[in-house]
Amino acid sequence: MRCVVATLGLGDAWQIRYPSAALQPQVVGGGKKRKESPLVPQTRLCGHPFSLHSGFNIDCWLHSSLLYSSLRGKPDMPALGWSRLDDTPDYELYPPSAYANDYTDRATYPAHDGRPSSFDGQQKLIRGPEISPGASSRRKPSRPPLGKPTKKKTFHVSYFTATGTSLICLALALAAVADESVSWHLGVGTRQLIVVGFLLSIMKICLGSVAPTLYLLLEARFGSSTLQNYNGILRNQVFSARLSLVWRLVIALAVAMPLGLSVAYKTFIGGSSAMTIDVATLIGNTSYYGMFAPPGLQLLGEKTGVSIFSNATLPYAVASSPQNGAEPPLPTSAQTYGYNILLLHNESAAVLDIPQPSYLSAVQTLLAGGESWNITAPVSATVATFNQSKTRDPVKYASDFDSRCSDARASSGAYTHMSMINDWSVVLLSHPSPGDQSLQYIGLTPDPGIEHKPSCSEFFPYAQAYDVTRQRCQGTWSITRGGIQLVGGSCDGGVLPPDEQVVIVHNSLFLGVWYMSSLVEFLGPFATARNGSEWTGPYMATGVAAMVRSKITVLNSPISQDDSFRAPTELARLTAEEAGLIYPVNDTAKHIRLTLRKSGLLYLLLAVQPVLTIIILGLVAALRSTPVDKDFGLISILSGIDRDSLDTLAGATLSGELSRSVKLVIRPIQDDRKGVVEYHVVLPSSTAILKNGRLTRRIIYH
């Protein structure tokens, strides 16, 4: 006969037996195990053309519904006989990983010309391997198998390693942001951004090590189970050929999410972290405070103090000016302005003493860009407070005013006025110098003319009296490389002892000679545009305090004088420290560095990847019966592939692309102890049942 054709169902196995006394083959067939699929790919015997010669032994096993052609025999060759393998008493089981496709140690294959091959010679009877129920078998391998049979594990060590590593990175990232000490030490330059970015990258790697396993399980359990989907998932390629839209979106999201997180966390800049430091250790000497001008203004204001006055009051004037024609509301608590102005309330303002200029310069040299020191210290301040005696005791107030005004008009520079171009003028009444400067009268009056001073009676209705004293206060400054800023303060310590009031009550200031032009500019708007504003009183208090303090600074500061203060009227000699011009202070300092903001939203952002890793771990456990494991890939498929189903993939050896989607059917076959996983490549349009199987627990799959 020319050709004998036999059809085997899934689980059938056939052994070809060649008797030694005959040239013709006798075929012994294996028993039917169980039919699960009507797949009928076509192949040659054992998948290869071959030629048999004398003395040649061959094991040839056909399985999984293979359709094959027998050898072409001579015209007088008897028909081939068929028998079941169940009739064979002894046989062995060979797992798929043990199958070999190398026959070169048993025969030499001639070039195949497309026709069935012939054979001759003496053949020996050989026995085939055992076929356990439901499992496929193949020829006994000529080489030791390399595959590692295993049970399906719910969790792998690598899963716990990835999850644990991701959680550790999350803890470190949270510490790098939330912990004040850690974030401060990382706040130099971009260290914190680098560390958090590095930890996010590790979390990404951990997530990426478990996510593909879940994708494969979902595709095998619920998806279309196509080769193209598996290929795209394993390669993590959004634009993989014929990848389904769902997986394109999932993979694109998985790729974009870490990039988005790495950008999003950088938007939380603008925070700060502080560390308390030992000032004496860093600076190398005791901290001194006093009536100093800020660095760079000592020489500019050495003679008059006008530049110090302007430098101190300008931030206050800018902050309290009308915005879009509307008056800003008065602060309800003590408010700081500039480097030493503290508005206590609407009737009182303080000008605080500041750190010694050399101290400030030393601090600034220690600071990097974006860094600052916050220094808190108990200091003295020059405070101007509205005198309430005009309403409490009008008679005594009027008597004192007349007496002081008469003395000032008879003196040089104690009673001054300056006209403005709006028919108003600024008038200042002080005690004749040298003398007690603790009470100042100031007001805006109708202008009697440039050459005329208003009389005492004309000035009286407009005069506002302010008491000027030295008081104990507390201030907090922010020192940066660019300057010093008062950021907090209070004055609840009371008035200082008489010795520390000497700089005010026994001094020659001649305030009206030097400060009228500055007062015109500072108070002028309240005569017209801001007439009736609730800011009038605070402005007058601030102007008086700043004027007295700046003048004392240029006259008596220890930087411009020797270490002493001469009280002009009493000729008493006090040291600068005794007069309160300079004094040591035990201040506290915090070194502040710019860091990421401590935000709950940032913490949530950092936790996204570890939380997803844990969720994925739970889903992988729930899908443990799906016949796909973490190392599923090319080796797994080649180990269990139905070779005869591969003809569908012909033509894609170089391109790796197919013209249609091709389904990969995954079929676990097992008995009570052992099992195999078979893979079949079929077209989705097939009418066959194409559902993937399930794994059985505690079965070792080969």
Short mmCIF file of C-alpha atoms in Angstrom, two decimals, residues 61 121 165 240 320 532:
data_model
loop_
_atom_site.label_atom_id
_atom_site.label_comp_id
_atom_site.label_asym_id
_atom_site.label_seq_id
_atom_site.Cartn_x
_atom_site.Cartn_y
_atom_site.Cartn_z
CA TRP A 61 5.57 8.68 19.74
CA GLY A 121 17.15 -3.53 7.05
CA THR A 165 11.89 46.33 49.22
CA SER A 240 3.61 45.64 19.82
CA SER A 320 0.56 99.64 54.64
CA GLY A 532 -9.04 110.41 58.18
#
